[in-house]
Amino acid sequence: MKHQTYIFFLFIFCLCSCKKFVDVGAPKNQIASAQVYTDDRTATSAITGIYSQMISSGGFVSGSQLSIGFLMGLSADELKDYSNGPDLAPFYTNAVIPTNAPLKNNLWQEGYKYIYDANSALDGLNQSASVTDATRSQLMGEAKFIRAFCHFYLVNLFGDVPLVLTTDYQANNIAPRTSKATVYDQIITDLQDAKKLLAHDYAFAGGERTRPNKYAAQALLARAYLYRQDWVNSEKEADSVIANGDQYTLSDDLNTVFLANSLEAIWQLQPVLPSLNTNEGQIFILSTAPTSAALSDNLLNAFEPGDNRRKNWIDSIIVLSVTYFYPFKYKVQSGTPVAEYSMVLRVAEQYLIRAEARAQQNNLDGAKADINMIRHRANLPDVAGNDLPTMLEQIQHERQVELFTELGHRWFDLARTASLDSVMTVVSATKGSSWSAYRNIFPVPQTEIQNDINLHQNPGY
Amino acid sequence: MHSHAILSLSMRITAILLCVGFLQVSAHTRAQSTISLSEKNISLDKLFDRIQQQTDFSIWYDRAVLANTHPVTVDWKEVTIDQALQSCLRGQSLQYEIVGNSIVIKQKVDSNNNSNNKSGTIDVRGRVVDEQGEPVVGASITVKDSRTVALTGADGTFVIHAIDENATIIFSGANVEMHEEKLIRRTECNVTLKKRINKLDEIQIIAYGTTTRRFNTGSVTGIKAEEIEKQPVSNPLAAMEGRMPGVYVQQGTGMPGGAYNIIIRGQNSLRNSALDNGNLPFYIIDGVPYTSSSLTSTTISNSNLRFGNPLSNINPADIESIEVLKDADATAIYGSRGANGVVLVTTKKGKAGKTKMDLNVSAGASTVERKLHLLQTSDYLAMRREAFTNDNVQPQPWNYDVNGTWDTTRNTDWQKTLIGGTANIFDVQGTVSGGTARTQFLFGGTYHRETTVFPGNFSYQKGSTHFNINHVSEDQRFRLFFNGSYLLAYNNLFSVDATGSILSLPPDAPKIYDSTGKLNWENSTWRNPFALFEKKYKNNSDNLLLNSLIAYEVVKGLDAKINLGYTNTNVRETSTNPLSSVNPAYWQFVKASAVFANSYIKSWIVEPQLEYKKDLEHARLNVLAGMTFQQNVQEGQTQNATGYSNDLLLENIQAAQQVSVLAYNYTKYRYNALFARINYQWKEKYIINLTGRRDGSSRFGPGKQFANFGAVGTAWIFSQEKFMQPVSPLISFGKLRASYGVTGNDQIQDYGYLETYSPTQYPYNSYPGLIPSRIANPLYSWETTKKMELALELGWLKDRIFFSAAGYHNRSSNQLVGYPLATVTGFSSLQYNLPAELQNDGLEFELNTVNVRNKNFSWTTNINLTIPHNKLIAYPHLESSAYANVYAIGQPLSIQKLYHYLRVDPTSGLYTFQDVDKDGAISYPNDLQFLKRTGQIYFGGFRNTFKYENLQLDIFFQFVKQNANSYFYTIGLPGSMYNQPVDILRRWQKQGDQSNVQKLTQDYSSPAYETFSQMQNSDYVITDASFIRLKNVSISYWLSNDVLRKAKLQGVRFYVQGQNLWTITHYQGLDPENQGTDYLPPLRTIVGGIQITF
């Protein structure tokens, strides 16, 4: 009996001594942040994870119906809304309110999530001693590119926005708005850094144009300068991309522009969702009456007769004797194999950027040459007009018909050239809504104003 | 001899005189003439002292006569002095005489030598035991129509002398039911009596042990098997609804296997969402912790089961009792897990006695009890046309309901079509139990099947088995208990609750099937709701629970125990999207797909304990100390499979073209603690109970893992005090108790303190993706709740009326919340200890009365009432925090901040709201200034039980006073392609109309849509959701003993039971309990059955 007692107490004593019992370490489905940046492959995964999210999220730049391309297409004069639902309809009628769900989830929140991911990668890469220099340089370049890319869209959608350069949530949670100019300064700084850090070719991505290289940084830089009206630098950067002719050329066949790794592509997002090509193909191509959107008459009417883009990039379907037109840049609606990638940056835009930058510097001939590159491919004659206003108008028009339903170009072009008011006043009438000037930028999501004490709503909302 | 006699007499007188000096002769003049006393091995002189204390008798004796006596064990409950003395003097060669208020104890003079010789009289011996085979001590045996009385001794035996050989003897006692036995010349008579325990002395299960209601210092409420068995429910939580003060149980959906919410004494944590709920109680089944959160996959079980409830996997029929521990005294021993209350489930055990077989079969049906009043086609079309007119547009080609595409003469009652069916219920249970005094066993099995009210072949089936064995060694020092149960459940449903379609379908929607019997898609103009039923949801779960308790009495009074437990719950779900659920027009673009989810939780627990019990002279001490080691591992994955060539192969993942992992989760939780409890009872009047626990949990970061918790509970049984004696016939029991202590809450996700990356779902550029999982905060620690309670318990008229009132006051601080962040930070929340303080206080009342109790008829009533209240006490910088528009200091947590609805403007026909900030517009958040309290204001239940001979009737009403959102909160825009409640017929139509429903519109960009959205965010949608529900009616009839004897059965019971039979409410919606219009309401169920015991 005595020894049983002893055994019992010994047992208890043994258990007491397990002080470490409640230390369970990291779970097997996650990896401690410090472990991510210890080798090249895992570190690269932290960057490709961002692209994977970008293309599969359904929002921001995914090409889906909650992405910038689609929502800005509705907001401007490219798409007609057939969803008639509370999420999308307000974009179409230019009546978005601060509690709109896609506004918060897909435009604002998603952009800042990628910025956090990029900042986290920059922190990790800066502290890591074991990632090789070449990989570190490429990955840091990509992280800075992503940060600039997201800030670019945020600042154009919302005006002054918080500029986020750290992962410090305490600071970011009370971040005030940063002036548009300062945000642009940082975008340019980040892209200049990226330009130095990134590789020239696509070998690092196995030859796929699915991750940004140096020219992607320059292409975005050219656009950023253009938006800031820094014509000299804009021309310079676009020049540099276009000059790289063995990597980037305009495809002669319009039907091949959006193919995976097409020669026109500077940066594409690779579809990752199972049994799906691009989200654009999935949502735009109609096989029945539209349930989300179809092309507007405004856009259809903008094409000059004989424009091959009208013929090749637009298709239609007749349902109950109503004809619906839809964007047909992407030819594959769904299924495997994946033939098309979602285009983010392509060289045609660089010609248009350079044309505008040249025109603004009164190099009208140079501008014409660039525009004609685009027009000739569409089987259109040389551009007319010899004065700057006409030329700028031509460039704007060419951008409209070349870049339609791609990442909201039309909306941002109208906004940056201060033509939104005049165009939208007319367009609103056809939409059965009314236009107010303050709607050139979107309201800050309601919950953000609630949670970040230093954020205030845009005027008018 | 004469001198000797004189000497003897003088010696006696001397002795008596001497005794006067020695004995404490008390001059008590108490009215009490009965004795209640429980003593083990007490010497006679001490026992006589006790008797003198309790009565106004003086006991006289010569100490010498006690010389050869032995100590006795007594357990008297209100026995007469005669019975008491007979019982303690039996076998002692002593006898007694009562003269007035004096009792003289003297040597026995054998006078009954020839009793047996008297003609026709016999001596009868026997033993009286209870159903467990335990001796019944102090039972009285009286002979019918005579004054002969005997009492049973410590071993339950009795002897009764010289009675008529054909006499009837009657056995009775304080804790047992009366029993008559006809002798018919038998001289040995052994009987087993049924226990009839005073409510106060019923065993009450508490943390790590048991007590009685009489001596409990904590706040515990519960229900017993008897009450559970009367209810045709398949989740034990359902059986608790309305029956326990302080416990609010709400059925989330009427789907079988669906969700239940339980809140014990209010919301202690600000985290209160379905997926991050810090308010779940701690479940313990036979000493083993059981998961509080559901294991179903969050991706596929929300839209039908609302994630389900883990207790669905516990068979209600296996349960002996459910106890809910509420205050600090009862819960602090669970430390960091006890803040939200503890639910102790104890399963049925075998009992000593004849091997008993029990078979219980029932069958019945369920239907939806209430209906919404919705528009018929004519009104619907008028509404739509008016909306187009108001918007000044013509119906568009896609407005199929009004533009002539659909047959506008159709009128479908979608409620009837979708949820108007009858669900069938079938249930069979069998148990075999029995055993000897030292070893008992139970083995049981159950099969339960229920179908649904939806059209189609859906069902929920459960089969379970339960077994246990209990053994005590011969010397009573070693005890072993082993218990196991295994349950298999198969839920065969569909993936989205079709109830939500009732309001979204126009009444003129096309017919369901076309002429060939296939789903009709009406040229792709609508979504056929029956397509929902094609999408199957299958949930296979199994649940294994094992536990054992091994105890050894090391030295007298000291038990060493170890509690071992293991649980393993597996859930396998399949949710399919077959092509048959898709309009064939889209078949070329979509592929059949399926989602597979598997998850398990395995946990073990080891709890070594030492318990020391000591009976002191006037006191009783119980000390418990122990440790807990616990580990839970949870793992689950959800896979998506697409590209099937055939719908029939959907459940074979191999037949898919492409398989991807949607989610994978893994958590390991470890918990370690040291706990102790000291209980000290003095004179059965004063009780103090101290508990303490040191806890460590892996859910917290290094340095934050350990914390201390503790409580003190006290009770004063004032009815034992002298000053209460004069009123004792009226107030038979009175207790005041109070407790104070600290408990914790660690219900947060695991690993939240760790900074990690998680894999993305899809690889990119041939690299797997990784993304940051969260913003980590290594500094957070426990939420703590300080609980205070004061309670009064009173029994009147020998406890026939029993009343208790408790007031509690709990404060929860250090709130662990997913603190909402501006998403500028990259995330929308952060795990964080918020410096906020919540207060929950409330009053709980319970009244049990025995209104009538006689031989043939009894009527008892139970009423319980809870008045809960909570409020936010402190929240530094609330106005600048994320909760600025959610909470208000000094207000309940259940408030909603809303716009204040004024009226429908007779000119514009639009809802108008109060413009608080006078900026000319209804703006967020400045105009959200109207606070409306939702949730329960008070709730309770009212139960009556009538027994007449072999018939028993139970009627139980549940009542809840509360506010909630009406269906206006969820309806579609009136005028758009959604059906509407008939209330909208009162709409504004033309200038000058006075109405409280605004003009119709179908345009989502119209001002009317904006005011409609504001209305849904205003006090307009808050409605009274109070209800009184006839929750349960149960009628049982037992066959009489005569019939049973002929049929050689122990018992046969026929019964009819009904649940949710009838509801009185003004609620605007389907059901005031689960609210809203998206989920099936709790069903009305009626079953009939038969229970046979062999």
PDB file of C-alpha atoms in Angstrom, chain B residues 705-873:
ATOM      1  CA  GLN B 705       0.752  31.318 -20.899  1.00  0.00           C
ATOM      2  CA  PHE B 706       0.106  31.029 -17.175  1.00  0.00           C
ATOM      3  CA  ALA B 707      -2.375  32.716 -14.924  1.00  0.00           C
ATOM      4  CA  ASN B 708      -4.186  32.157 -11.626  1.00  0.00           C
ATOM      5  CA  PHE B 709      -7.879  31.912 -10.971  1.00  0.00           C
ATOM      6  CA  GLY B 710      -9.868  31.305  -7.858  1.00  0.00           C
ATOM      7  CA  ALA B 711     -13.074  31.763  -5.980  1.00  0.00           C
ATOM      8  CA  VAL B 712     -14.622  31.661  -2.580  1.00  0.00           C
ATOM      9  CA  GLY B 713     -18.127  30.408  -1.975  1.00  0.00           C
ATOM     10  CA  THR B 714     -19.983  30.517   1.304  1.00  0.00           C
ATOM     11  CA  ALA B 715     -23.336  29.309   2.478  1.00  0.00           C
ATOM     12  CA  TRP B 716     -25.293  29.728   5.642  1.00  0.00           C
ATOM     13  CA  ILE B 717     -28.120  27.297   6.226  1.00  0.00           C
ATOM     14  CA  PHE B 718     -29.963  29.576   8.571  1.00  0.00           C
ATOM     15  CA  SER B 719     -32.882  27.230   8.984  1.00  0.00           C
ATOM     16  CA  GLN B 720     -30.591  25.194  11.249  1.00  0.00           C
ATOM     17  CA  GLU B 721     -30.251  28.121  13.610  1.00  0.00           C
ATOM     18  CA  LYS B 722     -32.103  28.162  16.900  1.00  0.00           C
ATOM     19  CA  PHE B 723     -33.917  31.358  16.134  1.00  0.00           C
ATOM     20  CA  MET B 724     -35.550  29.696  13.138  1.00  0.00           C
ATOM     21  CA  GLN B 725     -37.007  26.862  15.201  1.00  0.00           C
ATOM     22  CA  PRO B 726     -40.286  28.616  15.965  1.00  0.00           C
ATOM     23  CA  VAL B 727     -41.050  28.971  12.274  1.00  0.00           C
ATOM     24  CA  SER B 728     -39.573  25.660  11.209  1.00  0.00           C
ATOM     25  CA  PRO B 729     -42.875  24.022  10.314  1.00  0.00           C
ATOM     26  CA  LEU B 730     -43.433  26.846   7.886  1.00  0.00           C
ATOM     27  CA  ILE B 731     -39.922  27.501   6.644  1.00  0.00           C
ATOM     28  CA  SER B 732     -38.351  24.099   6.488  1.00  0.00           C
ATOM     29  CA  PHE B 733     -35.191  25.148   4.709  1.00  0.00           C
ATOM     30  CA  GLY B 734     -33.367  28.386   4.343  1.00  0.00           C
ATOM     31  CA  LYS B 735     -29.998  29.055   2.881  1.00  0.00           C
ATOM     32  CA  LEU B 736     -28.128  32.167   1.976  1.00  0.00           C
ATOM     33  CA  ARG B 737     -25.127  31.789  -0.210  1.00  0.00           C
ATOM     34  CA  ALA B 738     -22.618  34.118  -1.745  1.00  0.00           C
ATOM     35  CA  SER B 739     -19.635  33.684  -3.976  1.00  0.00           C
ATOM     36  CA  TYR B 740     -16.950  35.736  -5.557  1.00  0.00           C
ATOM     37  CA  GLY B 741     -14.157  34.776  -7.871  1.00  0.00           C
ATOM     38  CA  VAL B 742     -12.247  35.160 -11.057  1.00  0.00           C
ATOM     39  CA  THR B 743     -12.472  33.000 -14.145  1.00  0.00           C
ATOM     40  CA  GLY B 744     -10.900  33.327 -17.545  1.00  0.00           C
ATOM     41  CA  ASN B 745     -11.641  32.901 -21.196  1.00  0.00           C
ATOM     42  CA  ASP B 746      -9.134  31.549 -23.685  1.00  0.00           C
ATOM     43  CA  GLN B 747     -11.571  30.984 -26.560  1.00  0.00           C
ATOM     44  CA  ILE B 748      -9.551  32.492 -29.329  1.00  0.00           C
ATOM     45  CA  GLN B 749      -7.898  31.005 -32.335  1.00  0.00           C
ATOM     46  CA  ASP B 750      -4.717  29.078 -31.724  1.00  0.00           C
ATOM     47  CA  TYR B 751      -1.345  30.511 -32.712  1.00  0.00           C
ATOM     48  CA  GLY B 752      -2.692  34.078 -32.889  1.00  0.00           C
ATOM     49  CA  TYR B 753       0.463  35.321 -31.193  1.00  0.00           C
ATOM     50  CA  LEU B 754       2.724  33.885 -33.887  1.00  0.00           C
ATOM     51  CA  GLU B 755       3.806  35.763 -36.966  1.00  0.00           C
ATOM     52  CA  THR B 756       3.420  33.329 -39.818  1.00  0.00           C
ATOM     53  CA  TYR B 757       2.920  32.945 -43.568  1.00  0.00           C
ATOM     54  CA  SER B 758       0.293  30.634 -45.023  1.00  0.00           C
ATOM     55  CA  PRO B 759       0.298  28.979 -48.413  1.00  0.00           C
ATOM     56  CA  THR B 760      -1.937  30.415 -51.091  1.00  0.00           C
ATOM     57  CA  GLN B 761      -4.495  28.206 -52.653  1.00  0.00           C
ATOM     58  CA  TYR B 762      -2.898  28.198 -56.090  1.00  0.00           C
ATOM     59  CA  PRO B 763       0.727  28.142 -57.208  1.00  0.00           C
ATOM     60  CA  TYR B 764       1.935  30.870 -59.552  1.00  0.00           C
ATOM     61  CA  ASN B 765       4.743  30.791 -62.071  1.00  0.00           C
ATOM     62  CA  SER B 766       5.496  27.249 -60.872  1.00  0.00           C
ATOM     63  CA  TYR B 767       6.134  28.505 -57.374  1.00  0.00           C
ATOM     64  CA  PRO B 768       3.831  27.761 -54.509  1.00  0.00           C
ATOM     65  CA  GLY B 769       2.604  31.006 -53.031  1.00  0.00           C
ATOM     66  CA  LEU B 770       2.997  32.241 -49.477  1.00  0.00           C
ATOM     67  CA  ILE B 771       1.240  35.179 -47.905  1.00  0.00           C
ATOM     68  CA  PRO B 772       1.343  36.696 -44.431  1.00  0.00           C
ATOM     69  CA  SER B 773      -1.367  35.084 -42.300  1.00  0.00           C
ATOM     70  CA  ARG B 774      -2.059  37.811 -39.819  1.00  0.00           C
ATOM     71  CA  ILE B 775      -0.750  40.721 -37.923  1.00  0.00           C
ATOM     72  CA  ALA B 776       0.635  38.989 -34.878  1.00  0.00           C
ATOM     73  CA  ASN B 777       0.420  40.278 -31.374  1.00  0.00           C
ATOM     74  CA  PRO B 778       2.540  38.263 -28.939  1.00  0.00           C
ATOM     75  CA  LEU B 779       1.363  40.314 -25.981  1.00  0.00           C
ATOM     76  CA  TYR B 780      -2.264  39.409 -25.600  1.00  0.00           C
ATOM     77  CA  SER B 781      -3.495  37.359 -22.685  1.00  0.00           C
ATOM     78  CA  TRP B 782      -6.674  36.087 -21.026  1.00  0.00           C
ATOM     79  CA  GLU B 783     -10.002  37.728 -20.824  1.00  0.00           C
ATOM     80  CA  THR B 784     -10.958  37.681 -17.176  1.00  0.00           C
ATOM     81  CA  THR B 785     -14.408  37.652 -15.693  1.00  0.00           C
ATOM     82  CA  LYS B 786     -14.992  38.516 -12.073  1.00  0.00           C
ATOM     83  CA  LYS B 787     -18.178  36.917 -10.892  1.00  0.00           C
ATOM     84  CA  MET B 788     -20.201  37.759  -7.851  1.00  0.00           C
ATOM     85  CA  GLU B 789     -23.383  36.107  -6.702  1.00  0.00           C
ATOM     86  CA  LEU B 790     -25.793  36.331  -3.824  1.00  0.00           C
ATOM     87  CA  ALA B 791     -28.618  33.859  -3.528  1.00  0.00           C
ATOM     88  CA  LEU B 792     -31.396  32.870  -1.211  1.00  0.00           C
ATOM     89  CA  GLU B 793     -32.972  29.429  -1.155  1.00  0.00           C
ATOM     90  CA  LEU B 794     -36.087  28.764   0.818  1.00  0.00           C
ATOM     91  CA  GLY B 795     -38.174  25.702   1.423  1.00  0.00           C
ATOM     92  CA  TRP B 796     -41.646  26.003   2.872  1.00  0.00           C
ATOM     93  CA  LEU B 797     -43.929  23.361   4.300  1.00  0.00           C
ATOM     94  CA  LYS B 798     -41.401  20.541   4.382  1.00  0.00           C
ATOM     95  CA  ASP B 799     -39.949  21.827   1.124  1.00  0.00           C
ATOM     96  CA  ARG B 800     -43.164  21.365  -0.756  1.00  0.00           C
ATOM     97  CA  ILE B 801     -42.646  24.889  -1.901  1.00  0.00           C
ATOM     98  CA  PHE B 802     -39.129  25.579  -2.864  1.00  0.00           C
ATOM     99  CA  PHE B 803     -38.033  28.987  -3.947  1.00  0.00           C
ATOM    100  CA  SER B 804     -34.686  30.325  -4.940  1.00  0.00           C
ATOM    101  CA  ALA B 805     -33.576  33.733  -6.035  1.00  0.00           C
ATOM    102  CA  ALA B 806     -30.127  34.593  -7.227  1.00  0.00           C
ATOM    103  CA  GLY B 807     -28.594  37.843  -8.221  1.00  0.00           C
ATOM    104  CA  TYR B 808     -25.362  37.874 -10.128  1.00  0.00           C
ATOM    105  CA  HIS B 809     -22.988  40.565 -11.103  1.00  0.00           C
ATOM    106  CA  ASN B 810     -20.154  39.702 -13.457  1.00  0.00           C
ATOM    107  CA  ARG B 811     -17.546  41.937 -14.944  1.00  0.00           C
ATOM    108  CA  SER B 812     -15.429  40.916 -17.876  1.00  0.00           C
ATOM    109  CA  SER B 813     -12.352  42.851 -18.702  1.00  0.00           C
ATOM    110  CA  ASN B 814      -9.206  42.584 -20.726  1.00  0.00           C
ATOM    111  CA  GLN B 815     -11.412  41.876 -23.730  1.00  0.00           C
ATOM    112  CA  LEU B 816      -9.668  39.700 -26.283  1.00  0.00           C
ATOM    113  CA  VAL B 817     -10.999  40.796 -29.573  1.00  0.00           C
ATOM    114  CA  GLY B 818     -10.190  40.772 -33.169  1.00  0.00           C
ATOM    115  CA  TYR B 819      -9.862  44.498 -32.906  1.00  0.00           C
ATOM    116  CA  PRO B 820     -11.025  45.931 -36.229  1.00  0.00           C
ATOM    117  CA  LEU B 821      -8.226  47.680 -38.024  1.00  0.00           C
ATOM    118  CA  ALA B 822      -8.351  50.056 -40.902  1.00  0.00           C
ATOM    119  CA  THR B 823      -7.542  47.813 -43.854  1.00  0.00           C
ATOM    120  CA  VAL B 824      -4.827  50.293 -44.723  1.00  0.00           C
ATOM    121  CA  THR B 825      -2.835  48.103 -42.345  1.00  0.00           C
ATOM    122  CA  GLY B 826      -3.283  45.169 -44.702  1.00  0.00           C
ATOM    123  CA  PHE B 827      -5.644  43.305 -42.387  1.00  0.00           C
ATOM    124  CA  SER B 828      -9.055  43.965 -41.021  1.00  0.00           C
ATOM    125  CA  SER B 829      -8.398  42.874 -37.468  1.00  0.00           C
ATOM    126  CA  LEU B 830      -5.829  42.214 -34.805  1.00  0.00           C
ATOM    127  CA  GLN B 831      -6.033  39.938 -31.794  1.00  0.00           C
ATOM    128  CA  TYR B 832      -5.835  42.375 -28.962  1.00  0.00           C
ATOM    129  CA  ASN B 833      -6.672  42.819 -25.264  1.00  0.00           C
ATOM    130  CA  LEU B 834      -9.016  45.721 -25.331  1.00  0.00           C
ATOM    131  CA  PRO B 835      -9.196  47.801 -22.160  1.00  0.00           C
ATOM    132  CA  ALA B 836     -12.936  47.487 -22.150  1.00  0.00           C
ATOM    133  CA  GLU B 837     -15.147  46.248 -19.381  1.00  0.00           C
ATOM    134  CA  LEU B 838     -18.501  44.545 -19.756  1.00  0.00           C
ATOM    135  CA  GLN B 839     -20.939  43.964 -17.009  1.00  0.00           C
ATOM    136  CA  ASN B 840     -23.510  41.241 -16.882  1.00  0.00           C
ATOM    137  CA  ASP B 841     -25.921  41.249 -14.060  1.00  0.00           C
ATOM    138  CA  GLY B 842     -29.252  39.716 -13.577  1.00  0.00           C
ATOM    139  CA  LEU B 843     -31.800  38.100 -11.404  1.00  0.00           C
ATOM    140  CA  GLU B 844     -32.848  34.495 -11.583  1.00  0.00           C
ATOM    141  CA  PHE B 845     -35.865  33.025  -9.864  1.00  0.00           C
ATOM    142  CA  GLU B 846     -37.052  29.523  -9.550  1.00  0.00           C
ATOM    143  CA  LEU B 847     -40.150  28.271  -7.844  1.00  0.00           C
ATOM    144  CA  ASN B 848     -41.003  24.612  -7.477  1.00  0.00           C
ATOM    145  CA  THR B 849     -44.232  23.713  -5.814  1.00  0.00           C
ATOM    146  CA  VAL B 850     -45.947  20.478  -5.018  1.00  0.00           C
ATOM    147  CA  ASN B 851     -49.499  21.644  -5.316  1.00  0.00           C
ATOM    148  CA  VAL B 852     -51.191  18.348  -4.668  1.00  0.00           C
ATOM    149  CA  ARG B 853     -49.637  15.139  -3.537  1.00  0.00           C
ATOM    150  CA  ASN B 854     -51.732  12.256  -2.483  1.00  0.00           C
ATOM    151  CA  LYS B 855     -51.957   8.627  -3.213  1.00  0.00           C
ATOM    152  CA  ASN B 856     -53.516   8.892  -6.651  1.00  0.00           C
ATOM    153  CA  PHE B 857     -52.882  12.371  -7.802  1.00  0.00           C
ATOM    154  CA  SER B 858     -50.025  14.775  -7.769  1.00  0.00           C
ATOM    155  CA  TRP B 859     -49.488  18.117  -9.374  1.00  0.00           C
ATOM    156  CA  THR B 860     -46.225  19.964  -9.375  1.00  0.00           C
ATOM    157  CA  THR B 861     -45.333  23.284 -10.872  1.00  0.00           C
ATOM    158  CA  ASN B 862     -41.952  24.747 -11.780  1.00  0.00           C
ATOM    159  CA  ILE B 863     -41.473  28.289 -12.850  1.00  0.00           C
ATOM    160  CA  ASN B 864     -38.223  29.934 -13.726  1.00  0.00           C
ATOM    161  CA  LEU B 865     -37.526  33.472 -14.729  1.00  0.00           C
ATOM    162  CA  THR B 866     -34.348  35.224 -15.709  1.00  0.00           C
ATOM    163  CA  ILE B 867     -33.959  38.957 -16.076  1.00  0.00           C
ATOM    164  CA  PRO B 868     -30.575  39.509 -17.651  1.00  0.00           C
ATOM    165  CA  HIS B 869     -28.950  42.796 -18.284  1.00  0.00           C
ATOM    166  CA  ASN B 870     -25.617  43.710 -19.609  1.00  0.00           C
ATOM    167  CA  LYS B 871     -23.842  46.899 -20.364  1.00  0.00           C
ATOM    168  CA  LEU B 872     -20.588  48.288 -21.439  1.00  0.00           C
ATOM    169  CA  ILE B 873     -19.029  49.862 -18.373  1.00  0.00           C
TER     170      ILE B 873
END
